[in-house]
């Protein structure tokens, strides 16, 4: 199992935006050695795939018989900002109370999801995002100011929109506002990023945070995770 040694947590989800051989090996280990994953009945899982080639998350969800929804299948000329309307349209038709949104080709479910909602409702925010690009952003108040800072040295720190969990109704509010900005964000090189749009959108919301303690989500960068990898199960 993959455990965050810094925070002594066992994250539900691992996310590796950059290819990692050890991440791929761990994925194969998970598929081989875990069978009885479950999820709460009032939680919907969504992921994205515009092609017909299944991503690693899809394969895992199917193998473990976890109900899920793949959005964007067959869309040509894919851009990540298309996720905003796909998510919004799904949420409006969906009748579950909670939503877990996961990227497809670089995400692994790391443990049983059975108590993920219990933990989620016991914290104070209505939507939690994966934390990046540092594995554990500083726990003082300074990092909060950088979550939405588009002009920081790395415009993606510390909020990662590829993995999040939320109350459905609050997510609808956020994505309704994000929809208004789809064609208004003009950041050279990032015109198609849903993450940049969401960071602008969240300036108008307060009940969100990033999971910087890695209770729910863990970014997996091989170089930055050396202290964890050394203590992982031998693959």
JSON list of N, CA, C and O in Angstrom, two decimals, residues 64-119:
[
{"chain": "A", "resi": 64, "resn": "UNK", "atom": "N", "xyz": [-12.82, -3.64, -10.67]},
{"chain": "A", "resi": 64, "resn": "UNK", "atom": "CA", "xyz": [-13.34, -3.70, -9.31]},
{"chain": "A", "resi": 64, "resn": "UNK", "atom": "C", "xyz": [-14.86, -3.50, -9.25]},
{"chain": "A", "resi": 64, "resn": "UNK", "atom": "O", "xyz": [-15.42, -3.37, -8.16]},
{"chain": "A", "resi": 65, "resn": "UNK", "atom": "N", "xyz": [-15.49, -3.45, -10.43]},
{"chain": "A", "resi": 65, "resn": "UNK", "atom": "CA", "xyz": [-16.96, -3.32, -10.52]},
{"chain": "A", "resi": 65, "resn": "UNK", "atom": "C", "xyz": [-17.48, -2.10, -9.77]},
{"chain": "A", "resi": 65, "resn": "UNK", "atom": "O", "xyz": [-18.50, -2.16, -9.08]},
{"chain": "A", "resi": 66, "resn": "UNK", "atom": "N", "xyz": [-16.77, -0.98, -9.91]},
{"chain": "A", "resi": 66, "resn": "UNK", "atom": "CA", "xyz": [-17.19, 0.28, -9.30]},
{"chain": "A", "resi": 66, "resn": "UNK", "atom": "C", "xyz": [-17.95, 1.10, -10.34]},
{"chain": "A", "resi": 66, "resn": "UNK", "atom": "O", "xyz": [-17.39, 1.45, -11.39]},
{"chain": "A", "resi": 67, "resn": "UNK", "atom": "N", "xyz": [-19.20, 1.40, -10.05]},
{"chain": "A", "resi": 67, "resn": "UNK", "atom": "CA", "xyz": [-20.01, 2.18, -10.97]},
{"chain": "A", "resi": 67, "resn": "UNK", "atom": "C", "xyz": [-19.37, 3.53, -11.22]},
{"chain": "A", "resi": 67, "resn": "UNK", "atom": "O", "xyz": [-18.90, 4.21, -10.30]},
{"chain": "A", "resi": 68, "resn": "UNK", "atom": "N", "xyz": [-19.34, 3.96, -12.48]},
{"chain": "A", "resi": 68, "resn": "UNK", "atom": "CA", "xyz": [-18.73, 5.23, -12.84]},
{"chain": "A", "resi": 68, "resn": "UNK", "atom": "C", "xyz": [-19.29, 5.72, -14.17]},
{"chain": "A", "resi": 68, "resn": "UNK", "atom": "O", "xyz": [-19.99, 4.99, -14.87]},
{"chain": "A", "resi": 69, "resn": "UNK", "atom": "N", "xyz": [-18.96, 6.95, -14.51]},
{"chain": "A", "resi": 69, "resn": "UNK", "atom": "CA", "xyz": [-19.44, 7.57, -15.74]},
{"chain": "A", "resi": 69, "resn": "UNK", "atom": "C", "xyz": [-18.26, 8.19, -16.48]},
{"chain": "A", "resi": 69, "resn": "UNK", "atom": "O", "xyz": [-17.49, 8.96, -15.90]},
{"chain": "A", "resi": 70, "resn": "UNK", "atom": "N", "xyz": [-18.12, 7.82, -17.74]},
{"chain": "A", "resi": 70, "resn": "UNK", "atom": "CA", "xyz": [-17.04, 8.37, -18.58]},
{"chain": "A", "resi": 70, "resn": "UNK", "atom": "C", "xyz": [-17.64, 9.46, -19.46]},
{"chain": "A", "resi": 70, "resn": "UNK", "atom": "O", "xyz": [-18.54, 9.22, -20.26]},
{"chain": "A", "resi": 71, "resn": "UNK", "atom": "N", "xyz": [-17.13, 10.68, -19.31]},
{"chain": "A", "resi": 71, "resn": "UNK", "atom": "CA", "xyz": [-17.65, 11.83, -20.05]},
{"chain": "A", "resi": 71, "resn": "UNK", "atom": "C", "xyz": [-16.71, 12.20, -21.20]},
{"chain": "A", "resi": 71, "resn": "UNK", "atom": "O", "xyz": [-15.49, 12.12, -21.06]},
{"chain": "A", "resi": 72, "resn": "UNK", "atom": "N", "xyz": [-17.30, 12.57, -22.33]},
{"chain": "A", "resi": 72, "resn": "UNK", "atom": "CA", "xyz": [-16.52, 13.08, -23.46]},
{"chain": "A", "resi": 72, "resn": "UNK", "atom": "C", "xyz": [-16.17, 12.07, -24.52]},
{"chain": "A", "resi": 72, "resn": "UNK", "atom": "O", "xyz": [-15.45, 12.38, -25.47]},
{"chain": "A", "resi": 73, "resn": "UNK", "atom": "N", "xyz": [-16.69, 10.85, -24.39]},
{"chain": "A", "resi": 73, "resn": "UNK", "atom": "CA", "xyz": [-16.33, 9.80, -25.34]},
{"chain": "A", "resi": 73, "resn": "UNK", "atom": "C", "xyz": [-16.68, 10.23, -26.78]},
{"chain": "A", "resi": 73, "resn": "UNK", "atom": "O", "xyz": [-17.78, 10.67, -27.07]},
{"chain": "A", "resi": 74, "resn": "UNK", "atom": "N", "xyz": [-15.69, 10.10, -27.67]},
{"chain": "A", "resi": 74, "resn": "UNK", "atom": "CA", "xyz": [-15.92, 10.38, -29.08]},
{"chain": "A", "resi": 74, "resn": "UNK", "atom": "C", "xyz": [-15.78, 11.83, -29.50]},
{"chain": "A", "resi": 74, "resn": "UNK", "atom": "O", "xyz": [-15.92, 12.15, -30.69]},
{"chain": "A", "resi": 75, "resn": "UNK", "atom": "N", "xyz": [-15.51, 12.73, -28.57]},
{"chain": "A", "resi": 75, "resn": "UNK", "atom": "CA", "xyz": [-15.35, 14.14, -28.92]},
{"chain": "A", "resi": 75, "resn": "UNK", "atom": "C", "xyz": [-14.05, 14.34, -29.69]},
{"chain": "A", "resi": 75, "resn": "UNK", "atom": "O", "xyz": [-12.98, 13.90, -29.26]},
{"chain": "A", "resi": 76, "resn": "UNK", "atom": "N", "xyz": [-14.14, 15.00, -30.83]},
{"chain": "A", "resi": 76, "resn": "UNK", "atom": "CA", "xyz": [-12.96, 15.31, -31.62]},
{"chain": "A", "resi": 76, "resn": "UNK", "atom": "C", "xyz": [-12.41, 16.67, -31.20]},
{"chain": "A", "resi": 76, "resn": "UNK", "atom": "O", "xyz": [-13.13, 17.50, -30.66]},
{"chain": "A", "resi": 77, "resn": "UNK", "atom": "N", "xyz": [-11.13, 16.89, -31.45]},
{"chain": "A", "resi": 77, "resn": "UNK", "atom": "CA", "xyz": [-10.49, 18.16, -31.10]},
{"chain": "A", "resi": 77, "resn": "UNK", "atom": "C", "xyz": [-10.66, 18.46, -29.60]},
{"chain": "A", "resi": 77, "resn": "UNK", "atom": "O", "xyz": [-11.12, 19.54, -29.22]},
{"chain": "A", "resi": 78, "resn": "UNK", "atom": "N", "xyz": [-10.27, 17.50, -28.80]},
{"chain": "A", "resi": 78, "resn": "UNK", "atom": "CA", "xyz": [-10.44, 17.63, -27.35]},
{"chain": "A", "resi": 78, "resn": "UNK", "atom": "C", "xyz": [-9.62, 18.79, -26.79]},
{"chain": "A", "resi": 78, "resn": "UNK", "atom": "O", "xyz": [-8.47, 19.01, -27.17]},
{"chain": "A", "resi": 79, "resn": "UNK", "atom": "N", "xyz": [-10.23, 19.52, -25.87]},
{"chain": "A", "resi": 79, "resn": "UNK", "atom": "CA", "xyz": [-9.55, 20.52, -25.05]},
{"chain": "A", "resi": 79, "resn": "UNK", "atom": "C", "xyz": [-10.02, 20.32, -23.62]},
{"chain": "A", "resi": 79, "resn": "UNK", "atom": "O", "xyz": [-11.20, 20.04, -23.38]},
{"chain": "A", "resi": 80, "resn": "UNK", "atom": "N", "xyz": [-9.12, 20.49, -22.66]},
{"chain": "A", "resi": 80, "resn": "UNK", "atom": "CA", "xyz": [-9.50, 20.23, -21.27]},
{"chain": "A", "resi": 80, "resn": "UNK", "atom": "C", "xyz": [-10.62, 21.14, -20.79]},
{"chain": "A", "resi": 80, "resn": "UNK", "atom": "O", "xyz": [-11.39, 20.76, -19.89]},
{"chain": "A", "resi": 81, "resn": "UNK", "atom": "N", "xyz": [-10.75, 22.34, -21.35]},
{"chain": "A", "resi": 81, "resn": "UNK", "atom": "CA", "xyz": [-11.81, 23.22, -20.89]},
{"chain": "A", "resi": 81, "resn": "UNK", "atom": "C", "xyz": [-13.20, 22.69, -21.25]},
{"chain": "A", "resi": 81, "resn": "UNK", "atom": "O", "xyz": [-14.20, 23.14, -20.69]},
{"chain": "A", "resi": 82, "resn": "UNK", "atom": "N", "xyz": [-13.26, 21.69, -22.14]},
{"chain": "A", "resi": 82, "resn": "UNK", "atom": "CA", "xyz": [-14.55, 21.06, -22.44]},
{"chain": "A", "resi": 82, "resn": "UNK", "atom": "C", "xyz": [-15.10, 20.33, -21.23]},
{"chain": "A", "resi": 82, "resn": "UNK", "atom": "O", "xyz": [-16.30, 20.06, -21.15]},
{"chain": "A", "resi": 83, "resn": "UNK", "atom": "N", "xyz": [-14.23, 20.00, -20.29]},
{"chain": "A", "resi": 83, "resn": "UNK", "atom": "CA", "xyz": [-14.68, 19.32, -19.08]},
{"chain": "A", "resi": 83, "resn": "UNK", "atom": "C", "xyz": [-15.75, 20.13, -18.34]},
{"chain": "A", "resi": 83, "resn": "UNK", "atom": "O", "xyz": [-16.63, 19.57, -17.69]},
{"chain": "A", "resi": 84, "resn": "UNK", "atom": "N", "xyz": [-15.65, 21.44, -18.42]},
{"chain": "A", "resi": 84, "resn": "UNK", "atom": "CA", "xyz": [-16.54, 22.29, -17.62]},
{"chain": "A", "resi": 84, "resn": "UNK", "atom": "C", "xyz": [-18.00, 22.06, -17.99]},
{"chain": "A", "resi": 84, "resn": "UNK", "atom": "O", "xyz": [-18.85, 21.82, -17.12]},
{"chain": "A", "resi": 85, "resn": "UNK", "atom": "N", "xyz": [-18.32, 22.09, -19.27]},
{"chain": "A", "resi": 85, "resn": "UNK", "atom": "CA", "xyz": [-19.70, 21.84, -19.68]},
{"chain": "A", "resi": 85, "resn": "UNK", "atom": "C", "xyz": [-20.10, 20.38, -19.49]},
{"chain": "A", "resi": 85, "resn": "UNK", "atom": "O", "xyz": [-21.24, 20.08, -19.13]},
{"chain": "A", "resi": 86, "resn": "UNK", "atom": "N", "xyz": [-19.16, 19.47, -19.73]},
{"chain": "A", "resi": 86, "resn": "UNK", "atom": "CA", "xyz": [-19.46, 18.05, -19.53]},
{"chain": "A", "resi": 86, "resn": "UNK", "atom": "C", "xyz": [-19.83, 17.78, -18.08]},
{"chain": "A", "resi": 86, "resn": "UNK", "atom": "O", "xyz": [-20.80, 17.08, -17.79]},
{"chain": "A", "resi": 87, "resn": "UNK", "atom": "N", "xyz": [-19.05, 18.35, -17.17]},
{"chain": "A", "resi": 87, "resn": "UNK", "atom": "CA", "xyz": [-19.32, 18.17, -15.73]},
{"chain": "A", "resi": 87, "resn": "UNK", "atom": "C", "xyz": [-20.64, 18.80, -15.36]},
{"chain": "A", "resi": 87, "resn": "UNK", "atom": "O", "xyz": [-21.48, 18.19, -14.67]},
{"chain": "A", "resi": 88, "resn": "UNK", "atom": "N", "xyz": [-20.86, 20.03, -15.80]},
{"chain": "A", "resi": 88, "resn": "UNK", "atom": "CA", "xyz": [-22.08, 20.75, -15.44]},
{"chain": "A", "resi": 88, "resn": "UNK", "atom": "C", "xyz": [-23.31, 20.01, -15.94]},
{"chain": "A", "resi": 88, "resn": "UNK", "atom": "O", "xyz": [-24.30, 19.84, -15.20]},
{"chain": "A", "resi": 89, "resn": "UNK", "atom": "N", "xyz": [-23.30, 19.57, -17.18]},
{"chain": "A", "resi": 89, "resn": "UNK", "atom": "CA", "xyz": [-24.44, 18.85, -17.73]},
{"chain": "A", "resi": 89, "resn": "UNK", "atom": "C", "xyz": [-24.70, 17.55, -16.98]},
{"chain": "A", "resi": 89, "resn": "UNK", "atom": "O", "xyz": [-25.86, 17.18, -16.73]},
{"chain": "A", "resi": 90, "resn": "UNK", "atom": "N", "xyz": [-23.63, 16.86, -16.61]},
{"chain": "A", "resi": 90, "resn": "UNK", "atom": "CA", "xyz": [-23.81, 15.62, -15.84]},
{"chain": "A", "resi": 90, "resn": "UNK", "atom": "C", "xyz": [-24.41, 15.91, -14.47]},
{"chain": "A", "resi": 90, "resn": "UNK", "atom": "O", "xyz": [-25.34, 15.22, -14.04]},
{"chain": "A", "resi": 91, "resn": "UNK", "atom": "N", "xyz": [-23.88, 16.90, -13.78]},
{"chain": "A", "resi": 91, "resn": "UNK", "atom": "CA", "xyz": [-24.34, 17.20, -12.43]},
{"chain": "A", "resi": 91, "resn": "UNK", "atom": "C", "xyz": [-25.82, 17.56, -12.39]},
{"chain": "A", "resi": 91, "resn": "UNK", "atom": "O", "xyz": [-26.54, 17.21, -11.46]},
{"chain": "A", "resi": 92, "resn": "UNK", "atom": "N", "xyz": [-26.26, 18.27, -13.40]},
{"chain": "A", "resi": 92, "resn": "UNK", "atom": "CA", "xyz": [-27.66, 18.70, -13.43]},
{"chain": "A", "resi": 92, "resn": "UNK", "atom": "C", "xyz": [-28.62, 17.53, -13.62]},
{"chain": "A", "resi": 92, "resn": "UNK", "atom": "O", "xyz": [-29.78, 17.60, -13.22]},
{"chain": "A", "resi": 93, "resn": "UNK", "atom": "N", "xyz": [-28.15, 16.46, -14.23]},
{"chain": "A", "resi": 93, "resn": "UNK", "atom": "CA", "xyz": [-28.99, 15.29, -14.45]},
{"chain": "A", "resi": 93, "resn": "UNK", "atom": "C", "xyz": [-28.83, 14.24, -13.36]},
{"chain": "A", "resi": 93, "resn": "UNK", "atom": "O", "xyz": [-29.66, 13.34, -13.23]},
{"chain": "A", "resi": 94, "resn": "UNK", "atom": "N", "xyz": [-27.79, 14.38, -12.59]},
{"chain": "A", "resi": 94, "resn": "UNK", "atom": "CA", "xyz": [-27.42, 13.39, -11.59]},
{"chain": "A", "resi": 94, "resn": "UNK", "atom": "C", "xyz": [-28.23, 13.58, -10.30]},
{"chain": "A", "resi": 94, "resn": "UNK", "atom": "O", "xyz": [-28.55, 14.70, -9.93]},
{"chain": "A", "resi": 95, "resn": "UNK", "atom": "N", "xyz": [-28.55, 12.48, -9.62]},
{"chain": "A", "resi": 95, "resn": "UNK", "atom": "CA", "xyz": [-29.35, 12.61, -8.39]},
{"chain": "A", "resi": 95, "resn": "UNK", "atom": "C", "xyz": [-28.61, 12.14, -7.13]},
{"chain": "A", "resi": 95, "resn": "UNK", "atom": "O", "xyz": [-29.20, 12.00, -6.07]},
{"chain": "A", "resi": 96, "resn": "UNK", "atom": "N", "xyz": [-27.29, 11.92, -7.26]},
{"chain": "A", "resi": 96, "resn": "UNK", "atom": "CA", "xyz": [-26.50, 11.57, -6.08]},
{"chain": "A", "resi": 96, "resn": "UNK", "atom": "C", "xyz": [-26.06, 12.85, -5.37]},
{"chain": "A", "resi": 96, "resn": "UNK", "atom": "O", "xyz": [-25.93, 13.91, -5.98]},
{"chain": "A", "resi": 97, "resn": "UNK", "atom": "N", "xyz": [-25.79, 12.76, -4.09]},
{"chain": "A", "resi": 97, "resn": "UNK", "atom": "CA", "xyz": [-25.47, 13.95, -3.29]},
{"chain": "A", "resi": 97, "resn": "UNK", "atom": "C", "xyz": [-24.01, 14.39, -3.42]},
{"chain": "A", "resi": 97, "resn": "UNK", "atom": "O", "xyz": [-23.68, 15.57, -3.26]},
{"chain": "A", "resi": 98, "resn": "UNK", "atom": "N", "xyz": [-23.13, 13.43, -3.73]},
{"chain": "A", "resi": 98, "resn": "UNK", "atom": "CA", "xyz": [-21.70, 13.72, -3.77]},
{"chain": "A", "resi": 98, "resn": "UNK", "atom": "C", "xyz": [-21.10, 13.30, -5.10]},
{"chain": "A", "resi": 98, "resn": "UNK", "atom": "O", "xyz": [-21.60, 12.39, -5.76]},
{"chain": "A", "resi": 99, "resn": "UNK", "atom": "N", "xyz": [-20.01, 13.98, -5.47]},
{"chain": "A", "resi": 99, "resn": "UNK", "atom": "CA", "xyz": [-19.36, 13.70, -6.74]},
{"chain": "A", "resi": 99, "resn": "UNK", "atom": "C", "xyz": [-17.85, 13.60, -6.54]},
{"chain": "A", "resi": 99, "resn": "UNK", "atom": "O", "xyz": [-17.25, 14.39, -5.81]},
{"chain": "A", "resi": 100, "resn": "UNK", "atom": "N", "xyz": [-17.26, 12.59, -7.15]},
{"chain": "A", "resi": 100, "resn": "UNK", "atom": "CA", "xyz": [-15.80, 12.42, -7.15]},
{"chain": "A", "resi": 100, "resn": "UNK", "atom": "C", "xyz": [-15.36, 12.47, -8.61]},
{"chain": "A", "resi": 100, "resn": "UNK", "atom": "O", "xyz": [-15.75, 11.63, -9.41]},
{"chain": "A", "resi": 101, "resn": "UNK", "atom": "N", "xyz": [-14.55, 13.49, -8.94]},
{"chain": "A", "resi": 101, "resn": "UNK", "atom": "CA", "xyz": [-14.11, 13.69, -10.32]},
{"chain": "A", "resi": 101, "resn": "UNK", "atom": "C", "xyz": [-12.63, 13.34, -10.42]},
{"chain": "A", "resi": 101, "resn": "UNK", "atom": "O", "xyz": [-11.80, 13.88, -9.69]},
{"chain": "A", "resi": 102, "resn": "UNK", "atom": "N", "xyz": [-12.31, 12.46, -11.38]},
{"chain": "A", "resi": 102, "resn": "UNK", "atom": "CA", "xyz": [-10.95, 11.94, -11.49]},
{"chain": "A", "resi": 102, "resn": "UNK", "atom": "C", "xyz": [-10.48, 11.94, -12.94]},
{"chain": "A", "resi": 102, "resn": "UNK", "atom": "O", "xyz": [-11.23, 11.54, -13.83]},
{"chain": "A", "resi": 103, "resn": "UNK", "atom": "N", "xyz": [-9.25, 12.37, -13.17]},
{"chain": "A", "resi": 103, "resn": "UNK", "atom": "CA", "xyz": [-8.65, 12.18, -14.49]},
{"chain": "A", "resi": 103, "resn": "UNK", "atom": "C", "xyz": [-8.51, 10.68, -14.74]},
{"chain": "A", "resi": 103, "resn": "UNK", "atom": "O", "xyz": [-8.56, 9.86, -13.81]},
{"chain": "A", "resi": 104, "resn": "UNK", "atom": "N", "xyz": [-8.30, 10.33, -16.01]},
{"chain": "A", "resi": 104, "resn": "UNK", "atom": "CA", "xyz": [-8.40, 8.93, -16.40]},
{"chain": "A", "resi": 104, "resn": "UNK", "atom": "C", "xyz": [-7.07, 8.23, -16.59]},
{"chain": "A", "resi": 104, "resn": "UNK", "atom": "O", "xyz": [-6.87, 7.11, -16.13]},
{"chain": "A", "resi": 105, "resn": "UNK", "atom": "N", "xyz": [-6.12, 8.88, -17.25]},
{"chain": "A", "resi": 105, "resn": "UNK", "atom": "CA", "xyz": [-4.91, 8.18, -17.69]},
{"chain": "A", "resi": 105, "resn": "UNK", "atom": "C", "xyz": [-3.77, 8.23, -16.67]},
{"chain": "A", "resi": 105, "resn": "UNK", "atom": "O", "xyz": [-2.73, 7.64, -16.90]},
{"chain": "A", "resi": 106, "resn": "UNK", "atom": "N", "xyz": [-3.96, 8.95, -15.58]},
{"chain": "A", "resi": 106, "resn": "UNK", "atom": "CA", "xyz": [-2.86, 9.08, -14.62]},
{"chain": "A", "resi": 106, "resn": "UNK", "atom": "C", "xyz": [-3.34, 9.03, -13.17]},
{"chain": "A", "resi": 106, "resn": "UNK", "atom": "O", "xyz": [-2.74, 9.63, -12.29]},
{"chain": "A", "resi": 107, "resn": "UNK", "atom": "N", "xyz": [-4.42, 8.31, -12.93]},
{"chain": "A", "resi": 107, "resn": "UNK", "atom": "CA", "xyz": [-5.03, 8.24, -11.60]},
{"chain": "A", "resi": 107, "resn": "UNK", "atom": "C", "xyz": [-5.25, 6.78, -11.20]},
{"chain": "A", "resi": 107, "resn": "UNK", "atom": "O", "xyz": [-5.66, 5.96, -12.02]},
{"chain": "A", "resi": 108, "resn": "UNK", "atom": "N", "xyz": [-4.96, 6.49, -9.93]},
{"chain": "A", "resi": 108, "resn": "UNK", "atom": "CA", "xyz": [-5.18, 5.16, -9.36]},
{"chain": "A", "resi": 108, "resn": "UNK", "atom": "C", "xyz": [-6.00, 5.30, -8.09]},
{"chain": "A", "resi": 108, "resn": "UNK", "atom": "O", "xyz": [-5.78, 6.20, -7.28]},
{"chain": "A", "resi": 109, "resn": "UNK", "atom": "N", "xyz": [-6.98, 4.41, -7.91]},
{"chain": "A", "resi": 109, "resn": "UNK", "atom": "CA", "xyz": [-7.66, 4.31, -6.62]},
{"chain": "A", "resi": 109, "resn": "UNK", "atom": "C", "xyz": [-6.77, 3.47, -5.71]},
{"chain": "A", "resi": 109, "resn": "UNK", "atom": "O", "xyz": [-6.46, 2.32, -6.02]},
{"chain": "A", "resi": 110, "resn": "UNK", "atom": "N", "xyz": [-6.37, 4.06, -4.60]},
{"chain": "A", "resi": 110, "resn": "UNK", "atom": "CA", "xyz": [-5.34, 3.48, -3.75]},
{"chain": "A", "resi": 110, "resn": "UNK", "atom": "C", "xyz": [-5.90, 2.61, -2.63]},
{"chain": "A", "resi": 110, "resn": "UNK", "atom": "O", "xyz": [-5.17, 1.83, -2.03]},
{"chain": "A", "resi": 111, "resn": "UNK", "atom": "N", "xyz": [-7.20, 2.77, -2.34]},
{"chain": "A", "resi": 111, "resn": "UNK", "atom": "CA", "xyz": [-7.81, 1.95, -1.29]},
{"chain": "A", "resi": 111, "resn": "UNK", "atom": "C", "xyz": [-9.33, 1.99, -1.43]},
{"chain": "A", "resi": 111, "resn": "UNK", "atom": "O", "xyz": [-9.89, 2.75, -2.23]},
{"chain": "A", "resi": 112, "resn": "UNK", "atom": "N", "xyz": [-9.98, 1.18, -0.64]},
{"chain": "A", "resi": 112, "resn": "UNK", "atom": "CA", "xyz": [-11.44, 1.12, -0.64]},
{"chain": "A", "resi": 112, "resn": "UNK", "atom": "C", "xyz": [-12.04, 2.50, -0.41]},
{"chain": "A", "resi": 112, "resn": "UNK", "atom": "O", "xyz": [-11.61, 3.23, 0.49]},
{"chain": "A", "resi": 113, "resn": "UNK", "atom": "N", "xyz": [-13.06, 2.87, -1.20]},
{"chain": "A", "resi": 113, "resn": "UNK", "atom": "CA", "xyz": [-13.69, 4.19, -1.10]},
{"chain": "A", "resi": 113, "resn": "UNK", "atom": "C", "xyz": [-14.87, 4.21, -0.12]},
{"chain": "A", "resi": 113, "resn": "UNK", "atom": "O", "xyz": [-15.55, 5.22, 0.01]},
{"chain": "A", "resi": 114, "resn": "UNK", "atom": "N", "xyz": [-15.09, 3.12, 0.56]},
{"chain": "A", "resi": 114, "resn": "UNK", "atom": "CA", "xyz": [-16.31, 2.95, 1.35]},
{"chain": "A", "resi": 114, "resn": "UNK", "atom": "C", "xyz": [-16.56, 4.07, 2.36]},
{"chain": "A", "resi": 114, "resn": "UNK", "atom": "O", "xyz": [-17.70, 4.49, 2.56]},
{"chain": "A", "resi": 115, "resn": "UNK", "atom": "N", "xyz": [-15.52, 4.60, 2.97]},
{"chain": "A", "resi": 115, "resn": "UNK", "atom": "CA", "xyz": [-15.73, 5.64, 3.99]},
{"chain": "A", "resi": 115, "resn": "UNK", "atom": "C", "xyz": [-15.27, 7.03, 3.55]},
{"chain": "A", "resi": 115, "resn": "UNK", "atom": "O", "xyz": [-15.07, 7.91, 4.37]},
{"chain": "A", "resi": 116, "resn": "UNK", "atom": "N", "xyz": [-15.13, 7.24, 2.25]},
{"chain": "A", "resi": 116, "resn": "UNK", "atom": "CA", "xyz": [-14.64, 8.53, 1.76]},
{"chain": "A", "resi": 116, "resn": "UNK", "atom": "C", "xyz": [-15.64, 9.66, 2.07]},
{"chain": "A", "resi": 116, "resn": "UNK", "atom": "O", "xyz": [-15.24, 10.77, 2.42]},
{"chain": "A", "resi": 117, "resn": "UNK", "atom": "N", "xyz": [-16.93, 9.39, 1.99]},
{"chain": "A", "resi": 117, "resn": "UNK", "atom": "CA", "xyz": [-17.92, 10.42, 2.27]},
{"chain": "A", "resi": 117, "resn": "UNK", "atom": "C", "xyz": [-17.97, 10.74, 3.76]},
{"chain": "A", "resi": 117, "resn": "UNK", "atom": "O", "xyz": [-18.09, 11.90, 4.16]},
{"chain": "A", "resi": 118, "resn": "UNK", "atom": "N", "xyz": [-17.84, 9.73, 4.59]},
{"chain": "A", "resi": 118, "resn": "UNK", "atom": "CA", "xyz": [-17.81, 9.96, 6.03]},
{"chain": "A", "resi": 118, "resn": "UNK", "atom": "C", "xyz": [-16.70, 10.94, 6.40]},
{"chain": "A", "resi": 118, "resn": "UNK", "atom": "O", "xyz": [-16.89, 11.87, 7.20]},
{"chain": "A", "resi": 119, "resn": "UNK", "atom": "N", "xyz": [-15.52, 10.76, 5.81]},
{"chain": "A", "resi": 119, "resn": "UNK", "atom": "CA", "xyz": [-14.40, 11.67, 6.08]},
{"chain": "A", "resi": 119, "resn": "UNK", "atom": "C", "xyz": [-14.65, 13.04, 5.47]},
{"chain": "A", "resi": 119, "resn": "UNK", "atom": "O", "xyz": [-14.33, 14.07, 6.07]}
]
